[in-house]
Amino acid sequence: MLAPVWTALEPVLAEALRGASGPVVDVGAGGGHGIRVIAQAIPRAEVFAVEPSPGLRTVLLARVNEDPELRDRVTVLPSDLLQATLPPRLGTLVAMNVIGHLDPTERRTLWRLLAERLLPGGRAVLNLQPPAEPAAVPHTRFSELRIGRRRYEGWGRAEPAGPEQITWHMTYRAFHDGEPAEEVEVEYTWWVLGRDRLKAELAEHGLHVTPTGPTDLGLWCITKSPM
Ligand SMILES: C[S@@+](CC[C@H](N)C(=O)[O-])C[C@H]1O[C@@H](n2cnc3c(N)ncnc32)[C@H](O)[C@@H]1O
């Protein structure tokens, strides 16, 4: 259901990764949309795809396995970012549609990891997703697609759940020949983060951040601040 989002993200992420180097970490690689973009944008680099969800990891592994080039240089790590065994030095880290899954403590651990492990000239690319404050988001259909006779819809709403977090309530519906067939509900915590807070947290770790690509996609490029 993230495929339409990736239609817009792909060229912007590819541009943000132009000239980047490996090793590369894709944090929360999901089903692997980002891996394909990364592998094309940074030829020959070794890539570590960190994905804790068994369901999404299955899709990711299948996608990597189908492509001989990805199979040769992508390693799928089945854990959370902070439990993953990563290379001691990193050329690039990508975190698309994932930063709100990390609580403020985990986020700071990520900034520290970047400060300690990014190679000279290295970069991280991530996106911030609204809302930037703990605000309610009305019930909205964010994705729809048809596969054969089935049509799938993804719906979401959110409500504030604390000073820095919201709870997302997602509903996924399947229709067969137009008739309701299945419905799955999921809820999860999302830690909100706006650009001022991002800049302040990164500055504390000697990191510098600049926007990249169209504003509505919310992509940011992080580098070590010049000495
Ligand atoms: C919305 S999906 C984005 C997937 C992919 N990056 C994309 O944009 O297509 C968020 C992903 O983050 C993963 N995730 C959640 N918490 C994580 C953590 N602590 N470390 C690494 N990945 C995490 C989820 O399993 C999920 O695959």
GROMACS .gro file of C-alpha atoms and ligand atoms in nm:
model
  254
    1MET     CA    1   0.000   0.000   0.000
    2LEU     CA    2   0.306   0.226   0.016
    3ALA     CA    3   0.362   0.185  -0.360
    4PRO     CA    4   0.187   0.514  -0.456
    5VAL     CA    5   0.392   0.698  -0.192
    6TRP     CA    6   0.708   0.553  -0.346
    7THR     CA    7   0.614   0.679  -0.694
    8ALA     CA    8   0.677   1.028  -0.557
    9LEU     CA    9   0.961   0.935  -0.319
   10GLU     CA   10   1.172   0.734  -0.563
   11PRO     CA   11   1.321   1.013  -0.779
   12VAL     CA   12   1.367   1.240  -0.477
   13LEU     CA   13   1.547   0.975  -0.270
   14ALA     CA   14   1.756   0.879  -0.576
   15GLU     CA   15   1.863   1.242  -0.611
   16ALA     CA   16   1.935   1.275  -0.237
   17LEU     CA   17   2.161   0.967  -0.263
   18ARG     CA   18   2.352   1.087  -0.568
   19GLY     CA   19   2.728   1.046  -0.499
   20ALA     CA   20   2.665   0.867  -0.167
   21SER     CA   21   2.880   0.571  -0.063
   22GLY     CA   22   2.846   0.242   0.123
   23PRO     CA   23   2.808   0.061   0.344
   24VAL     CA   24   2.441   0.156   0.350
   25VAL     CA   25   2.183   0.086   0.620
   26ASP     CA   26   1.811   0.097   0.535
   27VAL     CA   27   1.629   0.134   0.868
   28GLY     CA   28   1.287  -0.033   0.870
   29ALA     CA   29   1.325  -0.147   0.510
   30GLY     CA   30   0.966  -0.278   0.502
   31GLY     CA   31   0.881  -0.466   0.184
   32GLY     CA   32   1.190  -0.327   0.007
   33HIS     CA   33   1.069  -0.033  -0.205
   34GLY     CA   34   1.363   0.172  -0.077
   35ILE     CA   35   1.620  -0.104  -0.127
   36ARG     CA   36   1.566  -0.098  -0.503
   37VAL     CA   37   1.616   0.280  -0.515
   38ILE     CA   38   1.924   0.261  -0.290
   39ALA     CA   39   2.084  -0.020  -0.491
   40GLN     CA   40   2.039   0.172  -0.814
   41ALA     CA   41   2.154   0.507  -0.673
   42ILE     CA   42   2.466   0.366  -0.502
   43PRO     CA   43   2.605   0.100  -0.737
   44ARG     CA   44   2.814  -0.180  -0.586
   45ALA     CA   45   2.762  -0.062  -0.226
   46GLU     CA   46   2.688  -0.323   0.037
   47VAL     CA   47   2.342  -0.270   0.191
   48PHE     CA   48   2.207  -0.378   0.531
   49ALA     CA   49   1.827  -0.385   0.539
   50VAL     CA   50   1.702  -0.380   0.899
   51GLU     CA   51   1.343  -0.505   0.930
   52PRO     CA   52   1.190  -0.634   1.257
   53SER     CA   53   0.844  -0.729   1.122
   54PRO     CA   54   0.833  -1.097   1.014
   55GLY     CA   55   0.554  -1.027   0.763
   56LEU     CA   56   0.727  -0.737   0.592
   57ARG     CA   57   1.062  -0.916   0.610
   58THR     CA   58   0.913  -1.203   0.408
   59VAL     CA   59   0.820  -0.962   0.131
   60LEU     CA   60   1.163  -0.797   0.157
   61LEU     CA   61   1.353  -1.126   0.136
   62ALA     CA   62   1.146  -1.239  -0.163
   63ARG     CA   63   1.211  -0.907  -0.340
   64VAL     CA   64   1.587  -0.927  -0.271
   65ASN     CA   65   1.606  -1.295  -0.366
   66GLU     CA   66   1.442  -1.237  -0.705
   67ASP     CA   67   1.713  -0.998  -0.822
   68PRO     CA   68   2.066  -1.146  -0.860
   69GLU     CA   69   2.231  -0.810  -0.797
   70LEU     CA   70   2.031  -0.739  -0.480
   71ARG     CA   71   2.091  -1.095  -0.365
   72ASP     CA   72   2.465  -1.039  -0.397
   73ARG     CA   73   2.488  -0.722  -0.190
   74VAL     CA   74   2.183  -0.685   0.037
   75THR     CA   75   2.183  -0.846   0.383
   76VAL     CA   76   1.848  -0.858   0.561
   77LEU     CA   77   1.879  -0.816   0.939
   78PRO     CA   78   1.582  -0.944   1.141
   79SER     CA   79   1.581  -0.702   1.433
   80ASP     CA   80   1.510  -0.351   1.555
   81LEU     CA   81   1.763  -0.090   1.453
   82LEU     CA   82   1.916  -0.069   1.798
   83GLN     CA   83   1.964  -0.447   1.825
   84ALA     CA   84   2.107  -0.483   1.474
   85THR     CA   85   2.475  -0.566   1.423
   86LEU     CA   86   2.585  -0.296   1.181
   87PRO     CA   87   2.924  -0.225   1.023
   88PRO     CA   88   3.154  -0.011   1.241
   89ARG     CA   89   3.161   0.266   0.977
   90LEU     CA   90   2.868   0.376   0.756
   91GLY     CA   91   2.866   0.564   0.428
   92THR     CA   92   2.488   0.615   0.421
   93LEU     CA   93   2.183   0.553   0.635
   94VAL     CA   94   1.829   0.573   0.496
   95ALA     CA   95   1.520   0.590   0.720
   96MET     CA   96   1.206   0.636   0.511
   97ASN     CA   97   0.861   0.647   0.673
   98VAL     CA   98   1.003   0.510   0.996
   99ILE     CA   99   1.139   0.777   1.231
  100GLY     CA  100   0.814   0.805   1.432
  101HIS     CA  101   0.848   0.440   1.536
  102LEU     CA  102   1.153   0.535   1.745
  103ASP     CA  103   1.085   0.690   2.086
  104PRO     CA  104   1.292   0.995   2.187
  105THR     CA  105   1.554   0.779   2.361
  106GLU     CA  106   1.591   0.547   2.062
  107ARG     CA  107   1.605   0.849   1.832
  108ARG     CA  108   1.893   0.995   2.031
  109THR     CA  109   2.073   0.661   2.011
  110LEU     CA  110   2.033   0.682   1.634
  111TRP     CA  111   2.180   1.035   1.626
  112ARG     CA  112   2.472   0.914   1.838
  113LEU     CA  113   2.525   0.621   1.601
  114LEU     CA  114   2.541   0.865   1.307
  115ALA     CA  115   2.782   1.097   1.490
  116GLU     CA  116   3.011   0.805   1.576
  117ARG     CA  117   2.992   0.591   1.263
  118LEU     CA  118   2.930   0.812   0.959
  119LEU     CA  119   3.238   0.812   0.735
  120PRO     CA  120   3.376   1.148   0.623
  121GLY     CA  121   3.134   1.272   0.354
  122GLY     CA  122   2.871   1.025   0.474
  123ARG     CA  123   2.505   1.114   0.501
  124ALA     CA  124   2.169   1.002   0.634
  125VAL     CA  125   1.842   1.064   0.452
  126LEU     CA  126   1.508   1.049   0.632
  127ASN     CA  127   1.160   1.191   0.599
  128LEU     CA  128   0.936   1.354   0.858
  129GLN     CA  129   0.567   1.276   0.830
  130PRO     CA  130   0.288   1.495   0.964
  131PRO     CA  131   0.158   1.575   1.215
  132ALA     CA  132   0.462   1.749   1.372
  133GLU     CA  133   0.264   1.799   1.695
  134PRO     CA  134   0.037   1.552   1.880
  135ALA     CA  135  -0.281   1.640   1.686
  136ALA     CA  136  -0.585   1.438   1.579
  137VAL     CA  137  -0.594   1.315   1.219
  138PRO     CA  138  -0.946   1.239   1.087
  139HIS     CA  139  -1.038   0.901   0.937
  140THR     CA  140  -0.884   0.916   0.590
  141ARG     CA  141  -0.836   0.669   0.308
  142PHE     CA  142  -0.465   0.682   0.227
  143SER     CA  143  -0.438   0.402  -0.025
  144GLU     CA  144  -0.646   0.196  -0.265
  145LEU     CA  145  -0.545  -0.068  -0.517
  146ARG     CA  146  -0.694  -0.352  -0.716
  147ILE     CA  147  -0.532  -0.692  -0.758
  148GLY     CA  148  -0.741  -0.924  -0.973
  149ARG     CA  149  -1.098  -0.934  -0.848
  150ARG     CA  150  -0.999  -0.789  -0.512
  151ARG     CA  151  -0.980  -0.424  -0.422
  152TYR     CA  152  -0.782  -0.320  -0.113
  153GLU     CA  153  -0.826  -0.004   0.091
  154GLY     CA  154  -0.604   0.137   0.366
  155TRP     CA  155  -0.763   0.380   0.613
  156GLY     CA  156  -0.611   0.562   0.907
  157ARG     CA  157  -0.696   0.801   1.188
  158ALA     CA  158  -0.491   0.924   1.480
  159GLU     CA  159  -0.541   1.088   1.817
  160PRO     CA  160  -0.299   1.251   2.061
  161ALA     CA  161  -0.159   1.004   2.316
  162GLY     CA  162   0.080   1.223   2.515
  163PRO     CA  163   0.299   1.530   2.479
  164GLU     CA  164   0.509   1.374   2.201
  165GLN     CA  165   0.303   1.089   2.064
  166ILE     CA  166  -0.009   0.995   1.875
  167THR     CA  167  -0.186   0.663   1.832
  168TRP     CA  168  -0.256   0.560   1.474
  169HIS     CA  169  -0.560   0.336   1.415
  170MET     CA  170  -0.531   0.170   1.077
  171THR     CA  171  -0.803  -0.030   0.902
  172TYR     CA  172  -0.725  -0.244   0.600
  173ARG     CA  173  -1.025  -0.363   0.398
  174ALA     CA  174  -1.048  -0.613   0.113
  175PHE     CA  175  -1.346  -0.628  -0.125
  176HIS     CA  176  -1.409  -0.925  -0.358
  177ASP     CA  177  -1.615  -0.837  -0.668
  178GLY     CA  178  -1.713  -0.519  -0.480
  179GLU     CA  179  -1.837  -0.701  -0.168
  180PRO     CA  180  -1.665  -0.660   0.174
  181ALA     CA  181  -1.446  -0.971   0.224
  182GLU     CA  182  -1.194  -0.903   0.501
  183GLU     CA  183  -1.104  -0.631   0.748
  184VAL     CA  184  -0.795  -0.600   0.967
  185GLU     CA  185  -0.739  -0.335   1.233
  186VAL     CA  186  -0.398  -0.234   1.366
  187GLU     CA  187  -0.292   0.038   1.608
  188TYR     CA  188   0.050   0.168   1.696
  189THR     CA  189   0.227   0.456   1.868
  190TRP     CA  190   0.395   0.720   1.654
  191TRP     CA  191   0.640   0.969   1.808
  192VAL     CA  192   0.584   1.305   1.644
  193LEU     CA  193   0.883   1.506   1.529
  194GLY     CA  194   0.898   1.845   1.359
  195ARG     CA  195   1.188   2.008   1.181
  196ASP     CA  196   1.288   2.246   1.465
  197ARG     CA  197   1.314   1.961   1.712
  198LEU     CA  198   1.501   1.751   1.454
  199LYS     CA  199   1.753   2.029   1.399
  200ALA     CA  200   1.801   2.087   1.773
  201GLU     CA  201   1.849   1.716   1.854
  202LEU     CA  202   2.097   1.672   1.569
  203ALA     CA  203   2.293   1.983   1.665
  204GLU     CA  204   2.342   1.832   2.013
  205HIS     CA  205   2.523   1.546   1.838
  206GLY     CA  206   2.733   1.763   1.605
  207LEU     CA  207   2.508   1.682   1.307
  208HIS     CA  208   2.377   1.920   1.044
  209VAL     CA  209   2.050   1.883   0.854
  210THR     CA  210   1.923   2.035   0.529
  211PRO     CA  211   1.592   1.986   0.347
  212THR     CA  212   1.610   1.797   0.020
  213GLY     CA  213   1.348   1.767  -0.257
  214PRO     CA  214   0.994   1.911  -0.260
  215THR     CA  215   0.879   2.039   0.082
  216ASP     CA  216   0.561   1.828   0.085
  217LEU     CA  217   0.768   1.505   0.086
  218GLY     CA  218   0.952   1.616   0.401
  219LEU     CA  219   1.294   1.469   0.314
  220TRP     CA  220   1.604   1.575   0.509
  221CYS     CA  221   1.971   1.508   0.453
  222ILE     CA  222   2.194   1.478   0.762
  223THR     CA  223   2.571   1.518   0.759
  224LYS     CA  224   2.837   1.573   1.020
  225SER     CA  225   2.880   1.943   1.096
  226PRO     CA  226   3.209   2.083   0.961
  227MET     CA  227   3.473   2.102   1.238
  228LIG     C1  228   0.579   0.249   0.727
  228LIG     S1  229   0.694   0.120   0.721
  228LIG     C2  230   0.814   0.186   0.604
  228LIG     C3  231   0.886   0.079   0.528
  228LIG     C4  232   0.988   0.128   0.425
  228LIG     N1  233   1.094   0.208   0.486
  228LIG     C5  234   0.917   0.206   0.319
  228LIG     O1  235   0.916   0.331   0.325
  228LIG     O2  236   0.861   0.144   0.226
  228LIG     C6  237   0.781   0.135   0.876
  228LIG     C7  238   0.881   0.023   0.897
  228LIG     O3  239   0.961   0.044   1.013
  228LIG     C8  240   0.981  -0.079   1.078
  228LIG     N2  241   1.021  -0.051   1.218
  228LIG     C9  242   0.942  -0.020   1.324
  228LIG     N3  243   1.016  -0.003   1.435
  228LIG    C10  244   1.146  -0.022   1.398
  228LIG    C11  245   1.270  -0.020   1.470
  228LIG     N4  246   1.275   0.007   1.600
  228LIG     N5  247   1.385  -0.046   1.400
  228LIG    C12  248   1.378  -0.074   1.268
  228LIG     N6  249   1.264  -0.078   1.196
  228LIG    C13  250   1.149  -0.053   1.261
  228LIG    C14  251   0.847  -0.149   1.062
  228LIG     O4  252   0.858  -0.288   1.082
  228LIG    C15  253   0.813  -0.111   0.918
  228LIG     O5  254   0.867  -0.200   0.825
   0.00000   0.00000   0.00000
